[in-house]
PDB file of C-alpha atoms in Angstrom:
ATOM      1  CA  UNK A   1      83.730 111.640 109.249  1.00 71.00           C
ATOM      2  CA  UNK A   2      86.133 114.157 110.458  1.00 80.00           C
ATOM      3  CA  UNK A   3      89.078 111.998 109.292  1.00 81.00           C
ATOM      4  CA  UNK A   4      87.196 111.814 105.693  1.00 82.00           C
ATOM      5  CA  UNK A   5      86.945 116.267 106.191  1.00 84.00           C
ATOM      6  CA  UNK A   6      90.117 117.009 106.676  1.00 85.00           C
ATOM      7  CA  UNK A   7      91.451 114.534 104.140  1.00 84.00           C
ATOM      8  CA  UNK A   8      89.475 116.409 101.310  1.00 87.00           C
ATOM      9  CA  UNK A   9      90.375 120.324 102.294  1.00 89.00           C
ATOM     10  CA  UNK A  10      94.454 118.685 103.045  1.00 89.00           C
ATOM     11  CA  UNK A  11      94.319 117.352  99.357  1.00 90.00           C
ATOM     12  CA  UNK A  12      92.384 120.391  97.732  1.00 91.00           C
ATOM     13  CA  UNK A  13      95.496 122.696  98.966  1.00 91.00           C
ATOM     14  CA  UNK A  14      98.665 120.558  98.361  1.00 91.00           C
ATOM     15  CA  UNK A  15      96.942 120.186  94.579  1.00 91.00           C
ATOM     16  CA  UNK A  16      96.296 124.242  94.767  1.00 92.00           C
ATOM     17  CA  UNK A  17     100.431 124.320  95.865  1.00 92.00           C
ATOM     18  CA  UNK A  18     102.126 121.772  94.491  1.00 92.00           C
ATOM     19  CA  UNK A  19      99.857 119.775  91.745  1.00 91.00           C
ATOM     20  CA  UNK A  20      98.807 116.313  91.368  1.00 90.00           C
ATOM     21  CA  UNK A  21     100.965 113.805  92.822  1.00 95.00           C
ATOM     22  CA  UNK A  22     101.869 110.676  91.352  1.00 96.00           C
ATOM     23  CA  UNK A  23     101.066 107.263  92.887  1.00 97.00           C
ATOM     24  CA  UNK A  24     102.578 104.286  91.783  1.00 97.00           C
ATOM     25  CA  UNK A  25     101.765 100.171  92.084  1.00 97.00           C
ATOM     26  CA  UNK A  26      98.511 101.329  93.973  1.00 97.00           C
ATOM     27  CA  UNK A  27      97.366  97.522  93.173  1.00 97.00           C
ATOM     28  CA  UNK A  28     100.478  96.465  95.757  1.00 97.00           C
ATOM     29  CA  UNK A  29      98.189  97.982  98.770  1.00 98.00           C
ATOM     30  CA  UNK A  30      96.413  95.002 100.605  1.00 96.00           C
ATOM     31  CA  UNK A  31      92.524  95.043 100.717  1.00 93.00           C
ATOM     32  CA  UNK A  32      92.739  94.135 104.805  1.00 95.00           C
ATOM     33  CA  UNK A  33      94.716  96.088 107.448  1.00 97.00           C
ATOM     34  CA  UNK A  34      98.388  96.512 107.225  1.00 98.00           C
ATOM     35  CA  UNK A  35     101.284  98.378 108.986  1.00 97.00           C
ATOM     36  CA  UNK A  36     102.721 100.809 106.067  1.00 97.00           C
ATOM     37  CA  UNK A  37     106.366 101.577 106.512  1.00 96.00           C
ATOM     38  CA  UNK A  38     108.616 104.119 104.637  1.00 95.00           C
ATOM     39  CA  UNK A  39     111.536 106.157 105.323  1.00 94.00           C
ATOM     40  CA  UNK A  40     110.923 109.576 106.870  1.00 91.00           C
ATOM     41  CA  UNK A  41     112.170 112.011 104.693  1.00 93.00           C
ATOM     42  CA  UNK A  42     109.818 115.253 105.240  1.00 92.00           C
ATOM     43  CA  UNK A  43     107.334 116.400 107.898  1.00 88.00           C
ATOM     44  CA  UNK A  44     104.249 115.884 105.320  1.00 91.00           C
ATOM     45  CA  UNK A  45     105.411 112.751 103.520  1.00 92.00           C
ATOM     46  CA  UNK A  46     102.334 110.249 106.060  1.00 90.00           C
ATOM     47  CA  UNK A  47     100.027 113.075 104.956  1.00 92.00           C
ATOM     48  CA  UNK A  48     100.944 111.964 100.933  1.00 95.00           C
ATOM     49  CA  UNK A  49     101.141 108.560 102.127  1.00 96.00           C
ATOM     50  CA  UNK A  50      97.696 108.684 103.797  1.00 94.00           C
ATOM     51  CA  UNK A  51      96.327 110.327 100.215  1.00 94.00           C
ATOM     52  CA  UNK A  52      97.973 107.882  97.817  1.00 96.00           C
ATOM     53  CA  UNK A  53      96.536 104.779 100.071  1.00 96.00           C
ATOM     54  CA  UNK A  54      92.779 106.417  99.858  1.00 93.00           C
ATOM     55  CA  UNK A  55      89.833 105.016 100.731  1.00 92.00           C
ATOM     56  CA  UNK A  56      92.591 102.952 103.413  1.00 94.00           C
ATOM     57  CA  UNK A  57      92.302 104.903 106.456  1.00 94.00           C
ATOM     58  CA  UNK A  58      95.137 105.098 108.770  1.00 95.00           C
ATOM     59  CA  UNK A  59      96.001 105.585 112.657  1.00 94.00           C
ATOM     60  CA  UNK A  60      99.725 106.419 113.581  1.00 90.00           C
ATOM     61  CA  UNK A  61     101.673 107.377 116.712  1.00 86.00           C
ATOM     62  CA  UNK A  62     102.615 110.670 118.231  1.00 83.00           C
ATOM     63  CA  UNK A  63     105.118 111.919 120.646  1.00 81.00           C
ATOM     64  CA  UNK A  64     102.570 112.797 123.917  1.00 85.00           C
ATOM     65  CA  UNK A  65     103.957 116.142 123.955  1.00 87.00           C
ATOM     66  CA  UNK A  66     101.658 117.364 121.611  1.00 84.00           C
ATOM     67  CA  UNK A  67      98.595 115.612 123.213  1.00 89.00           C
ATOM     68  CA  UNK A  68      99.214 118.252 126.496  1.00 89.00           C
ATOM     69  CA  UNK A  69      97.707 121.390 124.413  1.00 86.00           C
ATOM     70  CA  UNK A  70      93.984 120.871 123.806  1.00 89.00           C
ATOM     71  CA  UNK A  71      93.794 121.994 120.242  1.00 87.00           C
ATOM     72  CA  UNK A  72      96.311 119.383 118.888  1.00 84.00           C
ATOM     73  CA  UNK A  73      94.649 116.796 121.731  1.00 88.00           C
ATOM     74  CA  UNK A  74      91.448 117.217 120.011  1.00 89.00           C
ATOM     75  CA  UNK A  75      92.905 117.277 116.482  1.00 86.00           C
ATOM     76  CA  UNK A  76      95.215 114.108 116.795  1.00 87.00           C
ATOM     77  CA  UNK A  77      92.381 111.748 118.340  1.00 86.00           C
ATOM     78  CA  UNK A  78      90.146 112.693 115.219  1.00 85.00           C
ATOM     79  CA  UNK A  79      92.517 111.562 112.846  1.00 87.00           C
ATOM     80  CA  UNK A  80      93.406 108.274 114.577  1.00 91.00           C
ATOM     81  CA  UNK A  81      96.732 109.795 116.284  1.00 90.00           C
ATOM     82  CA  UNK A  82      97.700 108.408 119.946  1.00 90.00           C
ATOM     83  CA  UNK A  83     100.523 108.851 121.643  1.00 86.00           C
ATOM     84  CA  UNK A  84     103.777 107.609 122.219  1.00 85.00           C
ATOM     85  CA  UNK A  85     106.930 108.379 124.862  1.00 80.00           C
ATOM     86  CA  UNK A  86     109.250 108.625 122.379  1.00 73.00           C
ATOM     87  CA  UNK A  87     111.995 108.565 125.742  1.00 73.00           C
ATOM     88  CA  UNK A  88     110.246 105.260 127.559  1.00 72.00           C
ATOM     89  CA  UNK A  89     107.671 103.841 124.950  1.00 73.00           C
ATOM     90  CA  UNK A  90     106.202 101.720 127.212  1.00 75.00           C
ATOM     91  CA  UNK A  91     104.397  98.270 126.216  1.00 79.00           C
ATOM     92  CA  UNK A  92     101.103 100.890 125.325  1.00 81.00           C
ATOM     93  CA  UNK A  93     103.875 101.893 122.326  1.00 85.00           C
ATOM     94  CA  UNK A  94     103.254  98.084 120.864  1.00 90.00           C
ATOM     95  CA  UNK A  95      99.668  96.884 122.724  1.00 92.00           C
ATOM     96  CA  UNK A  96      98.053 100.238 121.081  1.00 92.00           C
ATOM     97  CA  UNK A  97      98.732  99.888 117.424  1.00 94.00           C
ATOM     98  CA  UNK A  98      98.398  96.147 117.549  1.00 95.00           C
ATOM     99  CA  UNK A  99      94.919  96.544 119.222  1.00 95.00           C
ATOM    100  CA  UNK A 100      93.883  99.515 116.540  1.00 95.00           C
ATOM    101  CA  UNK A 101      95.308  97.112 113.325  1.00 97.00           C
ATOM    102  CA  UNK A 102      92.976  94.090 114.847  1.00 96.00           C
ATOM    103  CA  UNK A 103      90.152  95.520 114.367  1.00 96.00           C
ATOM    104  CA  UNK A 104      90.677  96.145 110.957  1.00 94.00           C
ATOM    105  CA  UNK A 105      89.141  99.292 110.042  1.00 94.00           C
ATOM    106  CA  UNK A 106      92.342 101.159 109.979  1.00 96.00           C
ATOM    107  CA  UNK A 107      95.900 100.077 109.122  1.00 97.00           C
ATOM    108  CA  UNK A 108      99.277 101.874 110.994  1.00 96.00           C
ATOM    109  CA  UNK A 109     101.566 104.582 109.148  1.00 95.00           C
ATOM    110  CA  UNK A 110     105.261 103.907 110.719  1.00 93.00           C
ATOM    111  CA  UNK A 111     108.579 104.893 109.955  1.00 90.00           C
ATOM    112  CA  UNK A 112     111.388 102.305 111.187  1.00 86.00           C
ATOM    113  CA  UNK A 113     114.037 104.878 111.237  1.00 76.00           C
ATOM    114  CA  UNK A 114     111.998 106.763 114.071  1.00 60.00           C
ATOM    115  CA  UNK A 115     112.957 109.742 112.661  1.00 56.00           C
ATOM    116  CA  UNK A 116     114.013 112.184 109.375  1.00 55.00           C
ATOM    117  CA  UNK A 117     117.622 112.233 110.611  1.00 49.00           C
ATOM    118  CA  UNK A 118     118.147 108.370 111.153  1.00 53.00           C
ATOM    119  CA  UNK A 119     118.796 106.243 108.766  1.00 54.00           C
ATOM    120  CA  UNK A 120     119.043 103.499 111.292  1.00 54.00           C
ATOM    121  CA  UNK A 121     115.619 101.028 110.968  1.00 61.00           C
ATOM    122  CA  UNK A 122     114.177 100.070 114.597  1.00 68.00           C
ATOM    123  CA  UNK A 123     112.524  96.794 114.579  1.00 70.00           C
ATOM    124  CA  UNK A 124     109.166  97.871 116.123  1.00 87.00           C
ATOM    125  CA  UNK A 125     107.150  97.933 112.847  1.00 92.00           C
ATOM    126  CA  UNK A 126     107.665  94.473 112.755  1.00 93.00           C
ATOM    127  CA  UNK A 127     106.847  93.631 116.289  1.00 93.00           C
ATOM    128  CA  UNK A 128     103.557  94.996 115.552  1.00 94.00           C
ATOM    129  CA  UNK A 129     102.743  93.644 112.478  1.00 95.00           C
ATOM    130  CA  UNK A 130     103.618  90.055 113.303  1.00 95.00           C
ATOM    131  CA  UNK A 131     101.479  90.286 116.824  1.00 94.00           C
ATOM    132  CA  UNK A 132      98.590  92.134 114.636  1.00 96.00           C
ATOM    133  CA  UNK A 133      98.827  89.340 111.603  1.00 96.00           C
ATOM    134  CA  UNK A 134      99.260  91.927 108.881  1.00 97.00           C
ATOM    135  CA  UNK A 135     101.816  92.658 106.106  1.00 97.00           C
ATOM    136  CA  UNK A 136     104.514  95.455 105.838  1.00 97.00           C
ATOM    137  CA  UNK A 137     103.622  97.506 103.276  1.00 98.00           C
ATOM    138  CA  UNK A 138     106.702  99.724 102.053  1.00 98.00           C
ATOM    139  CA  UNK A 139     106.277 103.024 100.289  1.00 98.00           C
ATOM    140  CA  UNK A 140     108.873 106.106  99.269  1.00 97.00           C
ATOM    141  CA  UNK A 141     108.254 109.775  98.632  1.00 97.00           C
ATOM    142  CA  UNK A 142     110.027 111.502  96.352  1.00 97.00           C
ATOM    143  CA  UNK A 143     109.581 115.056  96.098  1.00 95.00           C
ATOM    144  CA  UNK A 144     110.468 118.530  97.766  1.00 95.00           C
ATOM    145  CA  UNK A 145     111.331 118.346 101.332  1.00 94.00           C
ATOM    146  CA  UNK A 146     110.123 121.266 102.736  1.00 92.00           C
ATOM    147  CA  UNK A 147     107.132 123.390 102.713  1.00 89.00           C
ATOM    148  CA  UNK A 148     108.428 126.579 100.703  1.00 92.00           C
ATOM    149  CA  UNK A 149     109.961 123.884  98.441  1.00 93.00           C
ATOM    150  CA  UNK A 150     106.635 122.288  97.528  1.00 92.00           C
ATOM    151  CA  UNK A 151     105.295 126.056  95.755  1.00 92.00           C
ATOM    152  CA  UNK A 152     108.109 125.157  93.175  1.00 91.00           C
ATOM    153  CA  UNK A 153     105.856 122.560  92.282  1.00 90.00           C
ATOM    154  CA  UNK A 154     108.353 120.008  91.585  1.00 91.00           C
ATOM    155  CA  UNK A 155     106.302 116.661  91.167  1.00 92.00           C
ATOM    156  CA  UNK A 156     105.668 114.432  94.048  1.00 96.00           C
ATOM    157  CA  UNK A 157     105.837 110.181  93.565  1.00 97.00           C
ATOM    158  CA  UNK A 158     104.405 107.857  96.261  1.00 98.00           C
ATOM    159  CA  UNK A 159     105.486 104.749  94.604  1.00 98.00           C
ATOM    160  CA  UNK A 160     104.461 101.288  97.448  1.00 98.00           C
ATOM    161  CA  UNK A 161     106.614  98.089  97.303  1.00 98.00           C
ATOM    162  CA  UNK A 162     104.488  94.347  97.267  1.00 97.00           C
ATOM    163  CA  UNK A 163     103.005  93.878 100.909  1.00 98.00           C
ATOM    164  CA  UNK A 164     106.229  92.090 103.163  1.00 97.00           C
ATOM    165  CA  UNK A 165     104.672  88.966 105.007  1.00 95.00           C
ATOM    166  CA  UNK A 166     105.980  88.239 108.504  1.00 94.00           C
ATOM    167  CA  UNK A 167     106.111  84.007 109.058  1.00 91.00           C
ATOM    168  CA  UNK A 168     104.558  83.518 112.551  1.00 87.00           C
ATOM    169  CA  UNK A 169     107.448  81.204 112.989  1.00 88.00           C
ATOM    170  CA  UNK A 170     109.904  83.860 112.716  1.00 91.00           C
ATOM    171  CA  UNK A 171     111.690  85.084 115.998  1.00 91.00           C
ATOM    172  CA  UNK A 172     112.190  88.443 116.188  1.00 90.00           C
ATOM    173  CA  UNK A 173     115.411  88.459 117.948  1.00 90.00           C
ATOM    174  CA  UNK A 174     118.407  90.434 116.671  1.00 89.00           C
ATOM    175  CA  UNK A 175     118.745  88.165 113.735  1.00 91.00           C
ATOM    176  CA  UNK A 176     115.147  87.858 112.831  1.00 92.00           C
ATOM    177  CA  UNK A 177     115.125  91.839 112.852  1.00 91.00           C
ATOM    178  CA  UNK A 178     117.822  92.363 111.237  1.00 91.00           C
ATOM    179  CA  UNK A 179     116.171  90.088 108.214  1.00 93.00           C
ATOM    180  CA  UNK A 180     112.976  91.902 107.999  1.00 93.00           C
ATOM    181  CA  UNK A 181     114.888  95.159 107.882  1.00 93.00           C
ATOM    182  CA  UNK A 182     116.815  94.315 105.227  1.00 94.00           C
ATOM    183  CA  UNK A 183     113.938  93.241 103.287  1.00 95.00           C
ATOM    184  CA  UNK A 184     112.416  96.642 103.953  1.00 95.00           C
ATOM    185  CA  UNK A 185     115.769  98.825 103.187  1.00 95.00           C
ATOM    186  CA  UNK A 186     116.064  96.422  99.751  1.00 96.00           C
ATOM    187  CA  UNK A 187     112.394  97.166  98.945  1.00 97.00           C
ATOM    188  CA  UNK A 188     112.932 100.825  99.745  1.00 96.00           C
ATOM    189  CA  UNK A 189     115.890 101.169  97.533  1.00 96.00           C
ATOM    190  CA  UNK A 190     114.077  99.645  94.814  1.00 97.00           C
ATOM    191  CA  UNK A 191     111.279 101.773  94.698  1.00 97.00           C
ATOM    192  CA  UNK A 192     113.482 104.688  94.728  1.00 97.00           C
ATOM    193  CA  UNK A 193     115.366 103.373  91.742  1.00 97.00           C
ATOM    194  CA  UNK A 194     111.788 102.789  90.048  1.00 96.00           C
ATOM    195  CA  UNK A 195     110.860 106.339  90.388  1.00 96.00           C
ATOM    196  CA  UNK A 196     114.594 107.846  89.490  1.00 95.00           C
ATOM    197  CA  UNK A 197     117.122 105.508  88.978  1.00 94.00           C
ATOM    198  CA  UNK A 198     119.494 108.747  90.176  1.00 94.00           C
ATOM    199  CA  UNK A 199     117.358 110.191  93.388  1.00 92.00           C
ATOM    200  CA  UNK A 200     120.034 110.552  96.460  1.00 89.00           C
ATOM    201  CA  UNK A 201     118.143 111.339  99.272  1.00 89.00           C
ATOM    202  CA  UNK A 202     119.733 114.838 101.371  1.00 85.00           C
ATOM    203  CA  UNK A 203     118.475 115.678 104.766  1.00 82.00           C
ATOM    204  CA  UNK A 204     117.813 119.342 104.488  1.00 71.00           C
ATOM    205  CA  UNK A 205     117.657 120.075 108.079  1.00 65.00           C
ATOM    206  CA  UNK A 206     121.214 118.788 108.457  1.00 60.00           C
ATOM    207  CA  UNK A 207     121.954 120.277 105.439  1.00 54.00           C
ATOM    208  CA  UNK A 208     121.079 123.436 107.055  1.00 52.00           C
ATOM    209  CA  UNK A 209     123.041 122.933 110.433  1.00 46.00           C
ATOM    210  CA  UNK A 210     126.396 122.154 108.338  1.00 49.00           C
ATOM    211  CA  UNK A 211     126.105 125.655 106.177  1.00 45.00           C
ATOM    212  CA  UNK A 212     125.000 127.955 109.803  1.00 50.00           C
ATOM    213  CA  UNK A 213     128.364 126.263 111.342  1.00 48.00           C
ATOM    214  CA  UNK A 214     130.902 126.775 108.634  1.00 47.00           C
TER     215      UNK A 214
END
């Protein structure tokens, strides 16, 4: 109910800021449970991934940090968060998602690059969704990357890739990773050319660190 809530005031103020968003190949989003995966390009991108995907509701991990202040404790567990040692992960990092995505009523928002300054794809999104039984779904944002940025209302696009089946068969050692992450980073850079065949994505933060150093 809460998760339902805060989903309806989130999406009533990014519309008052920014618009309407697009969404694009809607029909590529699986009727079951399903882990989806995108690269991590701005702090609110899962919240535009968690709108686009709607009624789907979603669970996703969170570094434990922000489970030791009450507020965000409280907040986090009411819209499916749980957390994660982002140091140590633990076996907790793979049993709890795999648990939550079994019992179908919510799939798993995960970026494989870990974080919005990595490009490099971590094979745990896989893990999970082969031990679960569900797809990879892959999505891209496109659209500003920072919160003054989204009052210039420049459009946002969620565009989602078709659902990335994981053989049961398949071994997930280095090999077997690196061929699921290729299929993701090929599926990625095809939806980006879909929305803008010229989009090159620029890491703002970094972007930032470069200028305050020269």
């Amino acid at each position: 109910m809460f998760y339902r809530f805060l989903r309806g005031v989130v999406c009533t103020i990014l519309y008052l800021v920014n618009g309407r968003a697009r969404y694009v190949n809607q029909d590529n989003l699986p009727e079951g449970p399903y882990v989806l995966v995108g690269p991590h390009r701005t702090w609110f991108d899962p919240v535009y991934f968690a709108m686009a995907a709607y009624p789907r509701k979603f669970s996703f991990m969170a570094k434990e940090e922000l489970f030791q202040n009450p507020i965000f404790r409280w907040l986090l567990k009411h819209v499916n968060g749980f957390p994660v040692n982002r140091d140590h992960p633990g076996p907790s990092a793979i049993k709890t998602p795999v648990r939550i995505l079994r019992q179908g009523d919510l799939s798993l928002i995960m970026f494989p690059s870990g974080s919005r300054h990595s490009n490099e794809l971590k094979g745990g999104a896989a893990v999970i969704a082969k031990m679960a039984g569900v797809p990879l779904v892959p999505a891209v944002y496109q659209g500003p990357l920072t919160f003054k940025q989204l009052f210039t209302r420049k459009p946002v696009t969620i565009a989602f890739g078709k659902p990335i089946e994981i053989d049961r068969k398949l071994k997930l050692n280095e090999e077997g990773q690196a061929q699921i992450e290729q299929q993701m980073q090929a599926a990625f850079d095809q939806l980006d050319r879909e929305i803008d065949p010229t989009f090159h994505y620029v890491d703002v933060t970094e972007k930032k660190t470069r200028t305050r150093i020269n």
